[in-house]
CSV table of C-alpha atoms in Angstrom, one decimal:
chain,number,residue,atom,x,y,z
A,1,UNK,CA,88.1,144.5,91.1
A,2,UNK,CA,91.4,143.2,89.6
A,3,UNK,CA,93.1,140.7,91.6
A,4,UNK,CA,97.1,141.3,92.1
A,5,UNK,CA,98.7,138.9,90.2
A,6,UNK,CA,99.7,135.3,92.1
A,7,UNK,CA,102.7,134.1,90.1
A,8,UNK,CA,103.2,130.4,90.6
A,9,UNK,CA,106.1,127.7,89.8
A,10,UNK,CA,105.4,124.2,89.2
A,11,UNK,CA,108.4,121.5,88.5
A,12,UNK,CA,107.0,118.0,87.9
A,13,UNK,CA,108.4,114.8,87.7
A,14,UNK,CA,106.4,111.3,86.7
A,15,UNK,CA,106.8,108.2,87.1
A,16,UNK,CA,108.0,105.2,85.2
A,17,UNK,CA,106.2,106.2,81.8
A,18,UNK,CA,107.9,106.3,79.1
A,19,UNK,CA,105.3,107.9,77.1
A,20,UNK,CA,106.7,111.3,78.2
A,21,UNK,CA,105.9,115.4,77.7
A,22,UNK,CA,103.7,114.8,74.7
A,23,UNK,CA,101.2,112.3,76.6
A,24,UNK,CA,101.3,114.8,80.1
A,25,UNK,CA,100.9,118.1,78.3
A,26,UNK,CA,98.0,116.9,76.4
A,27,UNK,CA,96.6,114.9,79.7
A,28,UNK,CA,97.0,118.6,81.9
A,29,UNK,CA,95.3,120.0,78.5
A,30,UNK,CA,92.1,118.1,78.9
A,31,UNK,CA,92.2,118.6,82.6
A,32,UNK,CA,92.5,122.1,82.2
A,33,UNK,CA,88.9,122.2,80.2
A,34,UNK,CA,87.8,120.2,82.7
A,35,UNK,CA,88.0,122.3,85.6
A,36,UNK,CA,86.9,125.5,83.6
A,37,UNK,CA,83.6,123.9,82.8
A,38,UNK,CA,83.4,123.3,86.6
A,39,UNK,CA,84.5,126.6,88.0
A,40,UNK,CA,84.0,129.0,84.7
A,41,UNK,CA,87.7,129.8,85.1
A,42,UNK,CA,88.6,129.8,81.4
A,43,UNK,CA,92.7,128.2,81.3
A,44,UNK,CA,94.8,129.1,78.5
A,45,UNK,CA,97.3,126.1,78.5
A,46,UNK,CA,100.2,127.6,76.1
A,47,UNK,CA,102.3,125.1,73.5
A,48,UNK,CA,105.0,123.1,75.1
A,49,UNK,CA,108.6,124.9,74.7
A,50,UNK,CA,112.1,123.6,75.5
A,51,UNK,CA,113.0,124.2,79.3
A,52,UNK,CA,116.1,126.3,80.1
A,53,UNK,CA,118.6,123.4,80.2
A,54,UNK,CA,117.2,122.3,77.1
A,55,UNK,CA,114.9,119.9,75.6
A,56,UNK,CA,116.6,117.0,77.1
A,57,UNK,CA,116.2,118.0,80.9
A,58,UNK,CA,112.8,119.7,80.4
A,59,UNK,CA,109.8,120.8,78.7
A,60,UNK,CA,107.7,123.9,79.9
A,61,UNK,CA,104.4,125.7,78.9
A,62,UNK,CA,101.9,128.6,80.9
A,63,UNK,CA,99.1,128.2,81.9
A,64,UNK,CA,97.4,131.6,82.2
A,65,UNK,CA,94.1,131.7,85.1
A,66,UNK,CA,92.8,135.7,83.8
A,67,UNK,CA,89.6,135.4,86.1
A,68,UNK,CA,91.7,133.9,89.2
A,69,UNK,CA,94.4,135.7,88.3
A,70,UNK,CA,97.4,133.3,88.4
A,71,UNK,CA,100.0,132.7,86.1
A,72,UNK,CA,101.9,129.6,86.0
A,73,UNK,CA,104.8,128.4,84.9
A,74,UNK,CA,104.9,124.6,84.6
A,75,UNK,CA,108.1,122.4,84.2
A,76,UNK,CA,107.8,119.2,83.3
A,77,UNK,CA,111.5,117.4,84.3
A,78,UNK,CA,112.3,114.8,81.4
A,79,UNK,CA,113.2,111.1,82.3
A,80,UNK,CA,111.4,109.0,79.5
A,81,UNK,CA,114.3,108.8,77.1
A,82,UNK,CA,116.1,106.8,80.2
A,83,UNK,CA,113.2,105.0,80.8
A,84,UNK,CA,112.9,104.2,77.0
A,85,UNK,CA,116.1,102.3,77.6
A,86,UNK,CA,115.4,100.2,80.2
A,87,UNK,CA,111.8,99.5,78.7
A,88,UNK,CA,111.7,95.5,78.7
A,89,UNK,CA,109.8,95.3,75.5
A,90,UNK,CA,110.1,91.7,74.4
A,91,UNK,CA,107.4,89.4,76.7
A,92,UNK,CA,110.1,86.5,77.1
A,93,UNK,CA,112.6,89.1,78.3
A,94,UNK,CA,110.9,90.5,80.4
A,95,UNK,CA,109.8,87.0,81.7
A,96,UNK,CA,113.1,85.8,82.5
A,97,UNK,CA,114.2,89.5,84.0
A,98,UNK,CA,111.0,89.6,86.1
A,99,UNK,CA,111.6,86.5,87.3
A,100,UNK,CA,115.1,87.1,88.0
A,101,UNK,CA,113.8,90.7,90.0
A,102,UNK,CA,111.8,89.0,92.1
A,103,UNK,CA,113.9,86.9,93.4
A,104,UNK,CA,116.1,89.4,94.5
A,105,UNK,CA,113.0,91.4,96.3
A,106,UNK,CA,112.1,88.1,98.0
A,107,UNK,CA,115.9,88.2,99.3
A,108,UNK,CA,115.8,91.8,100.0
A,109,UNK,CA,112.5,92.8,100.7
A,110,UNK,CA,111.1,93.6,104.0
A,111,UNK,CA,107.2,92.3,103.1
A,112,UNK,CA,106.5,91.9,107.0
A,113,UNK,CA,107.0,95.5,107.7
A,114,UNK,CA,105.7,96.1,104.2
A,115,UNK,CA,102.6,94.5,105.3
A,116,UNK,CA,102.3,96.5,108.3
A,117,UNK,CA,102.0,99.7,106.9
A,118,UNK,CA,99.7,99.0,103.8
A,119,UNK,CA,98.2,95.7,103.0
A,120,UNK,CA,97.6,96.9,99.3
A,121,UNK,CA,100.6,97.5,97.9
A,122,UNK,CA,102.2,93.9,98.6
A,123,UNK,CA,99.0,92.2,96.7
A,124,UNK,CA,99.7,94.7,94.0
A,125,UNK,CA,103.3,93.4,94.0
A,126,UNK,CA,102.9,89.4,94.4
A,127,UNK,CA,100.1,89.2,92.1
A,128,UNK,CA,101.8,89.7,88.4
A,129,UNK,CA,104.1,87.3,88.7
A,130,UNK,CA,101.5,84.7,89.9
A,131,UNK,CA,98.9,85.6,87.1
A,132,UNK,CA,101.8,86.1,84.4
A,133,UNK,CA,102.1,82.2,85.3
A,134,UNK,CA,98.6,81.2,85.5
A,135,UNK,CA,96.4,82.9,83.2
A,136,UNK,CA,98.8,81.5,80.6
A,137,UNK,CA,98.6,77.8,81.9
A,138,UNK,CA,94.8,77.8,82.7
A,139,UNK,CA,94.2,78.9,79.0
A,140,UNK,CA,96.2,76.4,77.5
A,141,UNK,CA,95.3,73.7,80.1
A,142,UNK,CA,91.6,74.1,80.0
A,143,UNK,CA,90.7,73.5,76.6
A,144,UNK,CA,93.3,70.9,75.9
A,145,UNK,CA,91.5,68.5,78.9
A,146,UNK,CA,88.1,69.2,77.1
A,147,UNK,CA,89.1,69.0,73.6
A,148,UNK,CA,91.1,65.6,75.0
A,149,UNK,CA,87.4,63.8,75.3
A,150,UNK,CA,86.8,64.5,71.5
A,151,UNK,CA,90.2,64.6,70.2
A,152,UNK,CA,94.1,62.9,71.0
A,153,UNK,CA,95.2,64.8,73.8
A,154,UNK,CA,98.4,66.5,72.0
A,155,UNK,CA,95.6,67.5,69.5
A,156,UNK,CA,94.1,69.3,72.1
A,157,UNK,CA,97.3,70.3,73.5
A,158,UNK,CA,98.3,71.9,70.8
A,159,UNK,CA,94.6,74.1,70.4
A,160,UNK,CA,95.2,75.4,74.1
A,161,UNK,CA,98.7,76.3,73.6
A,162,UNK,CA,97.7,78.5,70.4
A,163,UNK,CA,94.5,79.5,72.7
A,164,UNK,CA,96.3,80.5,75.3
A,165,UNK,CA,99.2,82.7,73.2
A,166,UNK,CA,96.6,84.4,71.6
A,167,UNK,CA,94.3,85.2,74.6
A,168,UNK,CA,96.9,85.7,77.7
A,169,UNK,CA,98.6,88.4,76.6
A,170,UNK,CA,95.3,91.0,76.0
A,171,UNK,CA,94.1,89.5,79.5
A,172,UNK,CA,97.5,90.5,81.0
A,173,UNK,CA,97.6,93.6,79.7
A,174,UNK,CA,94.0,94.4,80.6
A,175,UNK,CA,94.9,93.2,84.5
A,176,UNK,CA,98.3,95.7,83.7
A,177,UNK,CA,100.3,92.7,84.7
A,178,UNK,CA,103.2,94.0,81.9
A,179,UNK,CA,103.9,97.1,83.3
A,180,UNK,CA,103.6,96.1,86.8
A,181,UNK,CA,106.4,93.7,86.1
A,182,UNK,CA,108.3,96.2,84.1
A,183,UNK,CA,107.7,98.4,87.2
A,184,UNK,CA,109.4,95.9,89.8
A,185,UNK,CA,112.0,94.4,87.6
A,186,UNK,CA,113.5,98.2,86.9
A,187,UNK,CA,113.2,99.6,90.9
A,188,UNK,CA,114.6,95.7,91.8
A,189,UNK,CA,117.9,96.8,89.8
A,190,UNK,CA,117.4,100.4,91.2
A,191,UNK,CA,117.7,99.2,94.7
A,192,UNK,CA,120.2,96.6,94.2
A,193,UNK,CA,122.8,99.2,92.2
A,194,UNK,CA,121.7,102.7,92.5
A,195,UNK,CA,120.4,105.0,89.5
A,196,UNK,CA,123.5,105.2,88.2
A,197,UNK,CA,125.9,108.2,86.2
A,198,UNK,CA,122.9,109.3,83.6
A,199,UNK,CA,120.4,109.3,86.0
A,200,UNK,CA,121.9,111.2,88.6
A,201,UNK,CA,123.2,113.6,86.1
A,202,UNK,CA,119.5,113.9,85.6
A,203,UNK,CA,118.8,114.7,89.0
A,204,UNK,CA,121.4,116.8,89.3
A,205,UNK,CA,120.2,119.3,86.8
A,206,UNK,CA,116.6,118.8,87.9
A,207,UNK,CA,117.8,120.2,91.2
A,208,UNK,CA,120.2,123.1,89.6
A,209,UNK,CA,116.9,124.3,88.1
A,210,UNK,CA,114.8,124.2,91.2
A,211,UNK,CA,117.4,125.9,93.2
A,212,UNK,CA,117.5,128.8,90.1
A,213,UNK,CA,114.2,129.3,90.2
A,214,UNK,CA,113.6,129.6,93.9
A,215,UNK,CA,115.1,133.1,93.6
A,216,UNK,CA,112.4,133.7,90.8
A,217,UNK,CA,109.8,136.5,91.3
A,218,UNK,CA,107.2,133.8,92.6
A,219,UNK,CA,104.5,133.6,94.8
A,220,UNK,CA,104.9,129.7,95.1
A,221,UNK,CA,107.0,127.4,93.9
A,222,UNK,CA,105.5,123.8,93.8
A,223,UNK,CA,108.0,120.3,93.4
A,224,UNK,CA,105.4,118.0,92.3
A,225,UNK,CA,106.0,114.0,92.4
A,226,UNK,CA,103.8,111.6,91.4
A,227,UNK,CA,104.3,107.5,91.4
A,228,UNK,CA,108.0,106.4,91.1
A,229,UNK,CA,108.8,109.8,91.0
A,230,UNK,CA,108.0,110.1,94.5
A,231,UNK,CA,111.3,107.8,94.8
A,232,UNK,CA,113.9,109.6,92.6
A,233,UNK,CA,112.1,113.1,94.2
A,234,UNK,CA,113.6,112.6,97.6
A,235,UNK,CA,117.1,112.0,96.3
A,236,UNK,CA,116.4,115.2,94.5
A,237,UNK,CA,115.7,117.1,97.4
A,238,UNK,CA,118.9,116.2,99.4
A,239,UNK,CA,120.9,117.9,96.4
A,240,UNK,CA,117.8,120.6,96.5
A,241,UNK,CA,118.9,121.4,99.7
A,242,UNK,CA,122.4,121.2,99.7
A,243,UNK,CA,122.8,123.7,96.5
A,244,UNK,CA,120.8,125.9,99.0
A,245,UNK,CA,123.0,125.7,101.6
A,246,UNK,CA,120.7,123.5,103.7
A,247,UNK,CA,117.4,125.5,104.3
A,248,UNK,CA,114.6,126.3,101.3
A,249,UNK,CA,112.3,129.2,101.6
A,250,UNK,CA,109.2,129.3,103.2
A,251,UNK,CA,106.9,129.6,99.6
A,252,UNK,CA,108.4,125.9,98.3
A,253,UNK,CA,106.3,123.0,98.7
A,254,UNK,CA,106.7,119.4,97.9
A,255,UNK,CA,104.0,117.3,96.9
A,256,UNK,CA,103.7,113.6,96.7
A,257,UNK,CA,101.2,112.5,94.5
A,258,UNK,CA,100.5,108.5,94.9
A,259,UNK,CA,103.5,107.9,96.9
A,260,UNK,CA,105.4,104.6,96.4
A,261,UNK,CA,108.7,105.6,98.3
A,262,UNK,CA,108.3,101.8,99.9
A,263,UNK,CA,109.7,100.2,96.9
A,264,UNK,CA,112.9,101.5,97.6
A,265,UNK,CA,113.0,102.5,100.9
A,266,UNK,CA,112.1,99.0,102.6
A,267,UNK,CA,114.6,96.6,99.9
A,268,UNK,CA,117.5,95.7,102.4
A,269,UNK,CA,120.2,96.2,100.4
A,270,UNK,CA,119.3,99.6,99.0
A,271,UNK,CA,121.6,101.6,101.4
A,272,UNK,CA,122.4,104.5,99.0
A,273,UNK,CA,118.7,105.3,99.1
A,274,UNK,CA,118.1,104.8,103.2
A,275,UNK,CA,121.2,107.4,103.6
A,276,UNK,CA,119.1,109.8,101.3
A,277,UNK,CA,116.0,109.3,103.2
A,278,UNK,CA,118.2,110.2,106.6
A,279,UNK,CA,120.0,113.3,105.1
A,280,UNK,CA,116.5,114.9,105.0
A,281,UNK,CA,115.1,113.7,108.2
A,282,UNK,CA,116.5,116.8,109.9
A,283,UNK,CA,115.7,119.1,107.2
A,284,UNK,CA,112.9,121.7,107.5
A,285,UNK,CA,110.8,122.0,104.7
A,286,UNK,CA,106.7,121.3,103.3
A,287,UNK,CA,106.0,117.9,102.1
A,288,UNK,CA,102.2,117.3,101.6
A,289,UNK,CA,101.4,113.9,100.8
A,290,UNK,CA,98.3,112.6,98.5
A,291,UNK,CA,98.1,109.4,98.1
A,292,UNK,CA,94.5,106.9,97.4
A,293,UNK,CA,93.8,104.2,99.9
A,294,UNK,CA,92.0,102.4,97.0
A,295,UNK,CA,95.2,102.7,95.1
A,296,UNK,CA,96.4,99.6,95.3
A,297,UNK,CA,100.2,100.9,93.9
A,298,UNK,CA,100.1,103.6,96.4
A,299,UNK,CA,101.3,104.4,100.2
A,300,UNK,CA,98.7,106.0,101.6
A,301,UNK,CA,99.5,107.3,105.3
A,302,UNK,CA,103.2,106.0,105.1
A,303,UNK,CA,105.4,108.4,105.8
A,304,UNK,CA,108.7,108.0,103.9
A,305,UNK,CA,111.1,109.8,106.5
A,306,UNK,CA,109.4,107.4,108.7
A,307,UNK,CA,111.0,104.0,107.5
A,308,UNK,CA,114.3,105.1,108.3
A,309,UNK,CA,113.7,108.1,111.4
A,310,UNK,CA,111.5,108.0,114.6
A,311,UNK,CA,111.8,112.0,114.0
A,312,UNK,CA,111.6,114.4,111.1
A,313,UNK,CA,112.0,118.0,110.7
A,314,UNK,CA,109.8,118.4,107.6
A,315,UNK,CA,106.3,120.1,108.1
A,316,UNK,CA,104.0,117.3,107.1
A,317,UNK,CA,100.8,116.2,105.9
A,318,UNK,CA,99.5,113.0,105.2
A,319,UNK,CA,96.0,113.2,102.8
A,320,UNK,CA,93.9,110.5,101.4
A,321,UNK,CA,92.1,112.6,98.2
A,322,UNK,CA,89.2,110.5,98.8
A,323,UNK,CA,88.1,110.7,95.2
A,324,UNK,CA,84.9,108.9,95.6
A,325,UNK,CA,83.5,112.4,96.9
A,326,UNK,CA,84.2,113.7,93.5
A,327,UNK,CA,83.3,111.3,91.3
A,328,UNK,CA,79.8,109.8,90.2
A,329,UNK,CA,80.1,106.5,91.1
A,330,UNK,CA,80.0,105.1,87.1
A,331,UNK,CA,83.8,107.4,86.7
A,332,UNK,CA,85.6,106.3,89.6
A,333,UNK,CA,88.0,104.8,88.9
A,334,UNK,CA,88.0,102.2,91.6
A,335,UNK,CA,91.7,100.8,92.6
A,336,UNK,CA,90.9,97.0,92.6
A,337,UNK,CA,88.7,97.1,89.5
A,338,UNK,CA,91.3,99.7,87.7
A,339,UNK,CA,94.3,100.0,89.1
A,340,UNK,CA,96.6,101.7,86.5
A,341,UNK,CA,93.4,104.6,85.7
A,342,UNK,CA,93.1,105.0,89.7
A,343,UNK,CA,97.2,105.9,89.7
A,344,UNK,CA,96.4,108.7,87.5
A,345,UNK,CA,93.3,110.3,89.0
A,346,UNK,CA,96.0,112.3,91.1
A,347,UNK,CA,96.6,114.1,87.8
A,348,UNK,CA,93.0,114.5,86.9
A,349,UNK,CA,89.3,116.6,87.8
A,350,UNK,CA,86.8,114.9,89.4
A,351,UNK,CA,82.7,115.3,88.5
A,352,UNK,CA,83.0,117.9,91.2
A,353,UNK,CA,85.9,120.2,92.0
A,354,UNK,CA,88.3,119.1,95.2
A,355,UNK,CA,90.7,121.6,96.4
A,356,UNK,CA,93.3,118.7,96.3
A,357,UNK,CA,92.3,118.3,92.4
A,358,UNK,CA,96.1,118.4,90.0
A,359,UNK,CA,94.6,122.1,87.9
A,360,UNK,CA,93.2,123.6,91.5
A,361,UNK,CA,96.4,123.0,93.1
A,362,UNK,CA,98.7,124.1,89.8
A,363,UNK,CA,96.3,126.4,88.7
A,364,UNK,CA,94.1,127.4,91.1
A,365,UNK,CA,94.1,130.6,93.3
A,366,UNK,CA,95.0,129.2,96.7
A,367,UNK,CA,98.5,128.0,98.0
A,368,UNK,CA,98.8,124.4,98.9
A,369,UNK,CA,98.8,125.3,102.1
A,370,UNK,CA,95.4,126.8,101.5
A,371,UNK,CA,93.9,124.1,100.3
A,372,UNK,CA,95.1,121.5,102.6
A,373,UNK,CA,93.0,123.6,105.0
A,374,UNK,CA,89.6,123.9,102.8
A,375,UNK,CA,90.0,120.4,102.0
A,376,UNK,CA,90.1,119.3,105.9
A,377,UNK,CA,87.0,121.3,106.1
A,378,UNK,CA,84.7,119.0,104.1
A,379,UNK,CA,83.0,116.2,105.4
């Protein structure tokens, strides 16, 4: 029996990567093989093209589901050239800068409430700093006082300095202490001073081509976020809605993959943000929510219309993807052992399918809506 064709629309925008289209296309690539070897779906993922706007703005490709029949058409929205500029690459640099960021989130920040809501997230905040200091010092430190019982202690200074600038920086990069600092020091100037002309020129075409394509011949048409896009997808939205003229139809769905909307929406002095949060509270629209309670980067069960509304028109729903029930226990990526490979299981297939995995949802035969119901069903 052939199955009518279900034509679907995916838009996504990442987070702060700058590795960009080339890494993600590949990534959904593997992915892809991955859930056909689970389901016998065979996926044709097709080359990556320019978007309509141009390279710049996006990069596209199909992704053709013949037994399932679906075809989709996915979007990826391009920010990594911004990102490339604001990439902190130099470790003193970024030292002083990070330093300088958190500063202004201990001003700014509201850690109490912060707290409240999820524990996780402020240890995954506090701690690079504190290691970025004290990994470096122990190192150096620890072999100078031994060496000091064999040797002049500026002897054995000097050992544990060269120790410790050859070791720290691999043990850093192992704990991802780097691009958790790059992470806070970028959204500490993002909430202090806004995303600026480029990046809400960005946006702004981002949106244009969401709006255009929500008069498309589509079945569904999925706004994916994941990470700090989470953040710069609800300012999205509000211009979403407004070049709609303040409703969106019934087959669009967000989706909030590893939510982080906290960073921004809980610094004090990030008002431009809060007044995007409240010009959606009252808007009627899906938002499903996905976020890892072993995540330590993620929000899980934090809704972001929340921090600045006691009400919200959106239809909502708030999942954890509980990975572990997909995964054999030697690939899970646990969030406090790996934190940066547990951010991106949002984007990957488990050992065995979830409805809730990134190919079932984008390529998949059910509707999100769908399988937000079959995956409340399992136990």
């Amino acid at each position: 029996m052939l199955l009518q064709k279900f034509k679907r629309k995916v838009f996504y925008l990442g987070g702060f990567d700058p590795r960009g289209v080339r890494f993600y296309h590949q990534l959904y690539r593997e992915q892809a093989a991955r859930y056909g070897a689970l389901t016998g779906e065979e996926l044709a993922v097709g080359g990556r093209q320019a978007g309509v706007a141009g390279s710049i703005v996006s990069a596209r490709w199909t992704v053709d589901n013949p037994q399932a029949g679906v075809e989709t058409d996915y979007e990826y929205c391009r920010w990594e050239d911004l990102i490339g500029k604001v990439w902190i690459r130099n470790p003193l640099s970024l030292a002083l800068r990070s330093a300088r960021a958190y500063a202004g989130h201990a001003r700014h920040m509201d850690f109490l409430r912060m707290r409240r809501l999820r524990k996780g997230p402020v240890i995954t905040i506090l701690y690079p700093p504190l290691l970025a200091v004290l990994i470096p010092l122990l190192l150096a430190l620890a072999p100078a006082l031994l060496l000091s019982l064999l040797l002049p202690f500026w002897i054995g200074a000097l050992i544990g300095i060269a120790l410790s600038a050859l070791l720290s920086g691999r043990i850093l990069a192992k704990l991802v202490v780097p691009w958790l600092l790059r992470f806070m020091t970028y959204h500490g100037a993002l909430a202090a001073e806004g995303p600026g002309d480029a990046l809400d020129q960005r946006l702004d075409q981002f949106a244009a081509r969401i709006a255009q394509e929500l008069d498309g011949d589509w079945d569904e048409v999925q706004f994916v976020t994941h990470s700090a896009g989470t953040i710069l997808g609800m300012r999205l939205m509000r211009r979403l809605i407004v070049l709609r003229g303040g409703s969106l139809p019934d087959h669009f769905v967000m989706l909030g993959l590893g939510q982080v909307v906290p960073v921004i929406g809980l610094r004090r002095d990030a008002t431009w943000y809060h007044d995007d949060l409240r010009a959606l509270a009252d808007k009627a629209f899906r938002y499903v929510d996905v976020s890892s309670p072993p995540d330590g980067a993620a929000y899980y069960n934090v809704n972001p219309f929340r921090l600045v509304a006691d009400a919200h028109a959106a239809r909502v729903d708030m999942l954890s993807p509980r990975f572990h029930l997909f995964y054999e226990p030697d690939n899970y990526h646990g969030g406090w052992s790996n934190k940066y490979e547990a951010h991106f299981d949002y984007l990957r297939v488990g050992d065995r399918l979830s409805p809730l995995d990134f190919i079932s949802l984008t390529a998949g035969r059910r509707t999100v809506d769908d399988a937000v119901a079959a995956f409340r069903t399992i136990s």
